[in-house]
Short mmCIF file of C-alpha atoms and ligand atoms in Angstrom, two decimals:
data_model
loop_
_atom_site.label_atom_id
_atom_site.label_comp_id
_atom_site.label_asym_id
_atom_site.label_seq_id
_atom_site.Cartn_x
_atom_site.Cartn_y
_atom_site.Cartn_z
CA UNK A 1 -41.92 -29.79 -17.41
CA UNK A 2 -44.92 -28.29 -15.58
CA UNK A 3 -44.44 -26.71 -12.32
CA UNK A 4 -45.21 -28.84 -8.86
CA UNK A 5 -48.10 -27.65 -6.64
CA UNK A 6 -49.66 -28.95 -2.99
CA UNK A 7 -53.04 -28.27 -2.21
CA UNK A 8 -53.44 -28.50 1.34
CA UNK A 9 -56.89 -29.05 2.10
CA UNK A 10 -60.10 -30.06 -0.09
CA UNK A 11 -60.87 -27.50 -3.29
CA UNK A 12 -63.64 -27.41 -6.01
CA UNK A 13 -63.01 -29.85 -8.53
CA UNK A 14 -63.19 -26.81 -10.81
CA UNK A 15 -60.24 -25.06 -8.47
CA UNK A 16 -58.07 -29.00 -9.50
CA UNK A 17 -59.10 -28.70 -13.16
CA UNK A 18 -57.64 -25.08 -13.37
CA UNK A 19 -54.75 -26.09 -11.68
CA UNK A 20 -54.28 -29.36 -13.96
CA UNK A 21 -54.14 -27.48 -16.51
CA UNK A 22 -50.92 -25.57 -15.71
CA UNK A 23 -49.20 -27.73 -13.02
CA UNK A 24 -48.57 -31.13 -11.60
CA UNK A 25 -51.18 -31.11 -8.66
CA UNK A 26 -50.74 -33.15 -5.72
CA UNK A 27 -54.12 -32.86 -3.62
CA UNK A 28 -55.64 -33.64 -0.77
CA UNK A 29 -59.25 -34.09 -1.30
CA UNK A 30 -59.76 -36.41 1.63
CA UNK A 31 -59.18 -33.09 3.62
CA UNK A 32 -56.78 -34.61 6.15
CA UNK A 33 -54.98 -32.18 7.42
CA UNK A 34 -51.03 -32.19 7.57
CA UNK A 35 -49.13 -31.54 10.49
CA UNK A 36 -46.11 -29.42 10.23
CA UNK A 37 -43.54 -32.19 9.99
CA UNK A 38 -46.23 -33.87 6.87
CA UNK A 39 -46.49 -30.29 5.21
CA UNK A 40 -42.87 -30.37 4.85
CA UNK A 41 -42.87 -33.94 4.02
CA UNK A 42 -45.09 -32.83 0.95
CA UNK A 43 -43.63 -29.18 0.13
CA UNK A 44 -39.76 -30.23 -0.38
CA UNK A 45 -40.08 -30.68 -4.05
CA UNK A 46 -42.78 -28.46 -4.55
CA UNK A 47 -42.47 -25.01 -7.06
CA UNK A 48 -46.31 -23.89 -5.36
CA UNK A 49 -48.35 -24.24 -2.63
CA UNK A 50 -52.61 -23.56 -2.57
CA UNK A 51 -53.09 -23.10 1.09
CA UNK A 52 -55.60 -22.25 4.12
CA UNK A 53 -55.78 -20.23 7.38
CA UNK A 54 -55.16 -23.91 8.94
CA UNK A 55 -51.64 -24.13 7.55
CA UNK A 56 -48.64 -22.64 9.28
CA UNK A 57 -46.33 -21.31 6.66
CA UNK A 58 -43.20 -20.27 8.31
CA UNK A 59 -39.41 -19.52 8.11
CA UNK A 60 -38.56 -23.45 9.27
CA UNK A 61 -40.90 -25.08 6.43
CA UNK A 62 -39.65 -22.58 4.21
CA UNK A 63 -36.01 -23.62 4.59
CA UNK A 64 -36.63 -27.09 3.54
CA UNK A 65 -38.52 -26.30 0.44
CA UNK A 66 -35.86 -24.57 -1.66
CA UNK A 67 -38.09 -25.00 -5.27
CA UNK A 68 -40.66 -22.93 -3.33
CA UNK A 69 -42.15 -19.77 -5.34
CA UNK A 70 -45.54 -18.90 -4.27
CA UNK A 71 -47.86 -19.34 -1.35
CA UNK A 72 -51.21 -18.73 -2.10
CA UNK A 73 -53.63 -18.71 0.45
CA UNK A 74 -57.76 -19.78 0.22
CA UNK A 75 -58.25 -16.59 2.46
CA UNK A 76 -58.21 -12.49 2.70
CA UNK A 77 -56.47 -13.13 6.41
CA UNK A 78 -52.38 -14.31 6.00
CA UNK A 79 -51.89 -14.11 9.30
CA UNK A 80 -51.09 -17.91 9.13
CA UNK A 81 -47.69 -16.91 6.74
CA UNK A 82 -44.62 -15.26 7.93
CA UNK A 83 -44.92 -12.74 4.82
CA UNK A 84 -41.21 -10.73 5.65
CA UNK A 85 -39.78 -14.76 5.70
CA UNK A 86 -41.39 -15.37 2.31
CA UNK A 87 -40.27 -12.41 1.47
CA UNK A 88 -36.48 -12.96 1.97
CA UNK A 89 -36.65 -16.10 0.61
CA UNK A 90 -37.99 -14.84 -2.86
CA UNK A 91 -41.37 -16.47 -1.82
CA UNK A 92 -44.69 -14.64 -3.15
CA UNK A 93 -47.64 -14.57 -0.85
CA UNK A 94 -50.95 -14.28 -2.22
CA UNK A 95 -54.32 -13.92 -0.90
CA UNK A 96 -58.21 -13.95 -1.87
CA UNK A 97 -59.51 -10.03 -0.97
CA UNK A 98 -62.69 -8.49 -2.85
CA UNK A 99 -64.74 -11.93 -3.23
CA UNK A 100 -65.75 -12.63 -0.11
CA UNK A 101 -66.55 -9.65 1.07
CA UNK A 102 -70.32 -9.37 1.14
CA UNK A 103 -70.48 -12.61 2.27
CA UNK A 104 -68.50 -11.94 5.62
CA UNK A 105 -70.54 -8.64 5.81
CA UNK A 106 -73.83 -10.50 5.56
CA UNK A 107 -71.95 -13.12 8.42
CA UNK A 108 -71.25 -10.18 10.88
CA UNK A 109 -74.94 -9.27 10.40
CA UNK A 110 -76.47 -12.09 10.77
CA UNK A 111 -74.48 -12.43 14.20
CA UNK A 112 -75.59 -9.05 15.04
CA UNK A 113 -79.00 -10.08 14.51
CA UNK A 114 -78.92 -13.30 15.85
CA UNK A 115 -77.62 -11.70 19.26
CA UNK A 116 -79.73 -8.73 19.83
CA UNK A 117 -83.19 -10.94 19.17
CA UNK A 118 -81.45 -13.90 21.08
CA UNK A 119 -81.84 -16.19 18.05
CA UNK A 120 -79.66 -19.30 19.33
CA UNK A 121 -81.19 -19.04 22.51
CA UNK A 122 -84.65 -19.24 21.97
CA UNK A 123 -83.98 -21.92 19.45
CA UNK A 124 -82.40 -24.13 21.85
CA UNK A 125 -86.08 -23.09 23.80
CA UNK A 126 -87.68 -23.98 21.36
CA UNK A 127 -86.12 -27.27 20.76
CA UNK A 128 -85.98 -28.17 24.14
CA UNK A 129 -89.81 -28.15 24.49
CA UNK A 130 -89.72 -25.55 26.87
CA UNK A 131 -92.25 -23.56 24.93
CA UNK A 132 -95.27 -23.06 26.34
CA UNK A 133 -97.10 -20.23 24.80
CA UNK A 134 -96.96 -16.58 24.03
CA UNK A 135 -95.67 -14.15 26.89
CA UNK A 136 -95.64 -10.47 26.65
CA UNK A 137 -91.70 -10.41 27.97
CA UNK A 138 -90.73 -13.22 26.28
CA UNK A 139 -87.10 -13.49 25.19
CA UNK A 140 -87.16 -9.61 24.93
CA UNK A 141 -84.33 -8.66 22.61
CA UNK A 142 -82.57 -5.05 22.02
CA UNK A 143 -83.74 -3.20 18.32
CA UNK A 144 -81.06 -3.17 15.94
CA UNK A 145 -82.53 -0.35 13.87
CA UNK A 146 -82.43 3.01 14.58
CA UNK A 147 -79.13 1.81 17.21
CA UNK A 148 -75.49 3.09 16.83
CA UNK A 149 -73.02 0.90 15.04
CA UNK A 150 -69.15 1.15 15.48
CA UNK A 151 -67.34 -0.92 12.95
CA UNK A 152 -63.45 -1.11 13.70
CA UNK A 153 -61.54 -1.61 10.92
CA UNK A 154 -62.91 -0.13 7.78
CA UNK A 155 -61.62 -2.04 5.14
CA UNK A 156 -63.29 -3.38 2.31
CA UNK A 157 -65.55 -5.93 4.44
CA UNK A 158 -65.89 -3.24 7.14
CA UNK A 159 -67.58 -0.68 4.16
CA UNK A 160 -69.62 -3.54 3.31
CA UNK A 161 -70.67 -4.07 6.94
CA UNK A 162 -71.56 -0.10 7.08
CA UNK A 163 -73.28 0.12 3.93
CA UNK A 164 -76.14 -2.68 5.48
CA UNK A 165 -76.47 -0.12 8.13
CA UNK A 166 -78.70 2.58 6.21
CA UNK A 167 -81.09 0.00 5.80
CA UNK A 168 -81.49 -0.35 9.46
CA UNK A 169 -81.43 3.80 9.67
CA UNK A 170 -78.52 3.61 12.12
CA UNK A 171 -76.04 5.90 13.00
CA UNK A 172 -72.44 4.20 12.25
CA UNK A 173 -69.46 5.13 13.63
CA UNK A 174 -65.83 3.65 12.48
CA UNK A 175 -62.88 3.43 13.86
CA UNK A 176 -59.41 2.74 11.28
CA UNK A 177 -56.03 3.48 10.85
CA UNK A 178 -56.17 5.30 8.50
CA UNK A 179 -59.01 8.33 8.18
CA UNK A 180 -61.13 7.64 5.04
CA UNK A 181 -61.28 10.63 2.41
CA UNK A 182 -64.08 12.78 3.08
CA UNK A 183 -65.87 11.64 0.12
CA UNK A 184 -65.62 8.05 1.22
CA UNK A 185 -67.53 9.06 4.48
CA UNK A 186 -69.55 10.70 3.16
CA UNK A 187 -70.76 8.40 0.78
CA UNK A 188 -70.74 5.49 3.19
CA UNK A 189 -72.98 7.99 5.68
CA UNK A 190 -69.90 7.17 8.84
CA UNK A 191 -68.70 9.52 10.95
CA UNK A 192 -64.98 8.52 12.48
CA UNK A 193 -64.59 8.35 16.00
CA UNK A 194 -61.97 7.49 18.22
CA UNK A 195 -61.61 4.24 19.56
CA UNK A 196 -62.89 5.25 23.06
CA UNK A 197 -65.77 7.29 21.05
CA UNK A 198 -66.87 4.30 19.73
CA UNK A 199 -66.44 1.78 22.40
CA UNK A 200 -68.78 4.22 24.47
CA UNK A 201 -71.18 5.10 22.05
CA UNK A 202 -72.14 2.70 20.18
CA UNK A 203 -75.02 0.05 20.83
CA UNK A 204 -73.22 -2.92 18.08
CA UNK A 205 -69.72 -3.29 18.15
CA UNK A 206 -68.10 -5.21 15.12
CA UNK A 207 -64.52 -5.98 14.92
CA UNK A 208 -62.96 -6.16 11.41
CA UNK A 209 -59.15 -5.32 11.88
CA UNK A 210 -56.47 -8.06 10.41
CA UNK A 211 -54.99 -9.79 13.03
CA UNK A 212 -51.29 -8.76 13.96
CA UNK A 213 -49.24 -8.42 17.01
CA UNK A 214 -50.33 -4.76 16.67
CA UNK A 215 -53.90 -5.87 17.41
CA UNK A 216 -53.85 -8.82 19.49
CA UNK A 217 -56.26 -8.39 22.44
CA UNK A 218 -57.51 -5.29 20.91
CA UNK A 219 -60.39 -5.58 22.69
CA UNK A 220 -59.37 -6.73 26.54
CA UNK A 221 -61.26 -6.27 29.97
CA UNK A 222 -60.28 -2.09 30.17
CA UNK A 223 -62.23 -2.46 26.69
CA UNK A 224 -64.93 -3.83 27.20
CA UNK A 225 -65.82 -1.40 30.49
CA UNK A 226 -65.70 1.29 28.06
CA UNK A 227 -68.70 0.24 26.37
CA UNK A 228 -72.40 0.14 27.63
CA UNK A 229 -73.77 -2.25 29.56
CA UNK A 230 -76.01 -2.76 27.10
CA UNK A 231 -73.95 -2.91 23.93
CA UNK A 232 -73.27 -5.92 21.56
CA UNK A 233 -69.81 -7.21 20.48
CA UNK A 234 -69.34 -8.72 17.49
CA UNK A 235 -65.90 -10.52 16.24
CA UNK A 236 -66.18 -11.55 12.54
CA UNK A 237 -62.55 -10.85 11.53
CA UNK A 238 -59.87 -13.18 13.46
CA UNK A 239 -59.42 -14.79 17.28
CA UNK A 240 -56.93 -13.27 19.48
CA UNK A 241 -58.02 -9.66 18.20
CA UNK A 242 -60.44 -10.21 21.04
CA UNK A 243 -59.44 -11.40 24.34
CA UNK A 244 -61.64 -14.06 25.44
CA UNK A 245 -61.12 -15.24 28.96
CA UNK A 246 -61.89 -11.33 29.53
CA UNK A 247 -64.84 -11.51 27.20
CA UNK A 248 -66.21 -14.31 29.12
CA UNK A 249 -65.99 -12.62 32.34
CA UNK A 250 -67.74 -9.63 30.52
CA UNK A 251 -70.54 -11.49 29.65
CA UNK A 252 -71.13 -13.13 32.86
CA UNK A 253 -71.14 -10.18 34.85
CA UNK A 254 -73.36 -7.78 32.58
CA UNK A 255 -70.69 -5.70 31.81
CA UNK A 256 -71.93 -6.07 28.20
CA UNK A 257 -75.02 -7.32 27.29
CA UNK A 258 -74.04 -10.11 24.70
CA UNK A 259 -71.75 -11.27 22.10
CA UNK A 260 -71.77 -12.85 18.30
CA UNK A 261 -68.24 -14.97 17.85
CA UNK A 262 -67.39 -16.12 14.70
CA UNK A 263 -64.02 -16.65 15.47
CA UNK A 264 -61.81 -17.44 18.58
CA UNK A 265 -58.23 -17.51 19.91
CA UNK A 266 -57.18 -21.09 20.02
CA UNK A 267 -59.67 -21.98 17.58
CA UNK A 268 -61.17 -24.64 17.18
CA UNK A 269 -60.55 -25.60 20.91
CA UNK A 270 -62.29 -22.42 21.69
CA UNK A 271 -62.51 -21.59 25.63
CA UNK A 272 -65.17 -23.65 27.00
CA UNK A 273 -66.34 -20.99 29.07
CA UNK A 274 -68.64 -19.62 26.45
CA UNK A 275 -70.41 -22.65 26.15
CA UNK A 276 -72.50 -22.20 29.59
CA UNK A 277 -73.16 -18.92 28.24
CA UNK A 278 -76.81 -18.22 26.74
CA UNK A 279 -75.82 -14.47 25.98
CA UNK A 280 -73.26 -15.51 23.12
CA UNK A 281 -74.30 -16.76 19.41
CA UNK A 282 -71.27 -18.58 18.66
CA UNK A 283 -69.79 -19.87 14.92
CA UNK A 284 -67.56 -22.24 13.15
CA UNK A 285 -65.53 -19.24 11.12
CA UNK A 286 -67.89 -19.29 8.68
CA UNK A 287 -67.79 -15.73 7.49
CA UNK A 288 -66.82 -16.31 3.71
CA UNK A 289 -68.94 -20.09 3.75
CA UNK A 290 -70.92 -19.48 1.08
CA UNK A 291 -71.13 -21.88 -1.64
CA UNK A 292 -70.56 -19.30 -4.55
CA UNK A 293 -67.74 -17.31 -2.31
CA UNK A 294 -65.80 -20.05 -1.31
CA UNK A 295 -65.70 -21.57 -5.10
CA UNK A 296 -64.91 -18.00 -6.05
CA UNK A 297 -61.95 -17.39 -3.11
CA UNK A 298 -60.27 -21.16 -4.15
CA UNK A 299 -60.19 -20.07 -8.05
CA UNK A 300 -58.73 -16.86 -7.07
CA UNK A 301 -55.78 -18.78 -4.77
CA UNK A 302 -55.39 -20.71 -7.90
CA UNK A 303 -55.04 -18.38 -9.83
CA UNK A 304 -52.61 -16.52 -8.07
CA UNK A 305 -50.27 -19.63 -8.16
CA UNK A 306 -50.85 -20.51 -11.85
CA UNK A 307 -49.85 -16.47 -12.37
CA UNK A 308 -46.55 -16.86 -10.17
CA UNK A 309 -45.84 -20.19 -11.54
CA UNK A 310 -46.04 -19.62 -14.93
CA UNK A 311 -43.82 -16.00 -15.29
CA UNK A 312 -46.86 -13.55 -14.26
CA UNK A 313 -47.21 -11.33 -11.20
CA UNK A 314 -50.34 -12.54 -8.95
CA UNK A 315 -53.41 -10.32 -9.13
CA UNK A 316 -53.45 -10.39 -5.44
CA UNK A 317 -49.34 -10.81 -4.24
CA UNK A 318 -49.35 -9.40 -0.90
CA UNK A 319 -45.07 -8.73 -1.11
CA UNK A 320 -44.54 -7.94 -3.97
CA UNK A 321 -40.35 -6.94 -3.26
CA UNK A 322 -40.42 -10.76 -3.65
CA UNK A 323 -41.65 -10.36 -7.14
CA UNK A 324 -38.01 -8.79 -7.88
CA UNK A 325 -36.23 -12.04 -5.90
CA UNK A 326 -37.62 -14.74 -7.49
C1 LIG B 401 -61.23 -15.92 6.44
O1 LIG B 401 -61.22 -15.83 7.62
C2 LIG B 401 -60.40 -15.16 5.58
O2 LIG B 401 -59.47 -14.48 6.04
O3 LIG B 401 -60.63 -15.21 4.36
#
């Protein structure tokens, strides 16, 4: 008999064809998404799950799906998956890193971008019809080349987010657990700084850490006065890494210049208060959306299922003491 998997939210039918092939699939291509009580509903008799960021997958549904052997998530983050719960239930956890990674680099640039030129602002001018001719200081931006850049959290994406740098002959800074080997740096062209070395120097800020409870509010009001007035902060990893009632209040009273948001605590009821704000460039968490990575991050949940389902070890199991449990 072949193995039982949920897919939580609308896939590829490429992603349902793979998984056809090796399970019983019950989808959900309407893309309705299941509340908790639904999930569990639809996970009892289940041996897999192919999940997303929007799905809570924690100790309580866990306990009512005894068949339950993998959770593979459409997503580098887990922060949506109590890992040490899966874990001690035997449960592997998988997730999607390496594919989408130049496409969330390219996202955190294009926000950078977008808010030092004031991009969503003067299109809303320009839409508007407020346009009426040329003007020497019109919607004067800040340069993005030749500026400092301090990437926090130099993972994979953040490497790709430094390597766009030389390009724009900047001077980038990074900030990480971890110290990268000297080669790394040097290869990269970043210099590590401290935390407070980098919130004061640098002219781009771009957040990249995984959210935990080790780095919620990360960034917070005594933050942001560290950096200049004129600096940009961008947050293309995960809301609550940023805290953004303070961020608002930031941005309102100059103590940073602007902002590029592709992600927010509470999302999607993101704080209203940055939508009376012109210096903010604001996104629907659409740093892996392209068409190619997001066809290439559901295959690779999938196939981190079929793996676990079928005897294997995932390519990308993110516990693997659970590997030995199940
Ligand atoms: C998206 O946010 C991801 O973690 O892949």
């Amino acid at each position: 008999m072949k193995p039982k998997i949920l897919v939580t939210r609308e896939v590829f039918d490429e992603t349902l064809a793979y998984l056809a092939a090796h399970c019983e699939v019950e989808s959900n291509q309407p893309d309705q998404p299941f509340d908790p009580a639904a999930l569990a509903q639809r996970l009892k008799d289940k041996d897999g799950v192919v999940c997303c960021l929007t799905d809570r997958i924690d100790d309580a549904l866990l306990a009512v799906c005894p068949r339950l052997k993998v959770v593979a998530n459409i997503a580098v983050g887990y922060n949506n998956i109590d890992v040490p719960a899966c874990t001690a239930r035997g449960v592997m956890a998988t997730n999607t890193p390496g594919v989408l990674d130049d496409s969330t680099a390219d996202l955190a640039w294009t926000l950078m971008l977008a808010s030092a030129r004031r991009l969503t602002e003067a299109e809303a001018y320009v839409r508007a019809g407020d346009w009426k001719g040329w003007h020497l200081k019109q919607m004067l931006g800040v340069d993005v080349h030749h500026a400092t850049l301090g990437v926090i959290g130099m993972g994979r994406i953040g490497q790709q987010i430094a390597r766009r740098a030389a390009g724009f002959k900047m001077r980038v800074l990074y900030q990480n657990r971890n110290r990268l080997p000297a080669d790394v740096e040097k290869s990269l062209d970043v210099e590590y700084a401290t935390k407070d070395q980098l919130l004061a120097q640098s002219d781009f800020v771009v957040l990249q850490v995984p959210y935990s409870p080790a780095t919620h509010h990360y960034i917070g009001a005594a933050d942001l006065k560290k950096m200049k007035p004129t600096a940009i902060l961008i947050n293309s990893t995960r809301g609550g890494v940023v805290d953004d009632a303070a961020l608002i209040n930031a941005l309102k009273d100059g103590t940073i210049r602007a902002a590029g948001l592709d992600v927010f605590e509470n999302e999607p009821k993101l704080n209203p208060g940055f939508l009376d704000l012109k210096n903010v460039v604001l996104a629907p968490h659409i740093g892996s959306s392209t068409e190619a990575t997001r066809r290439a991050m559901a295959m690779t949940a999938a196939k981190n299922a079929v793996a676990a389902l079928t005897g294997g070890t995932p390519p990308n199991l993110v516990n693997p003491d659970a590997r030995a449990k199940s």
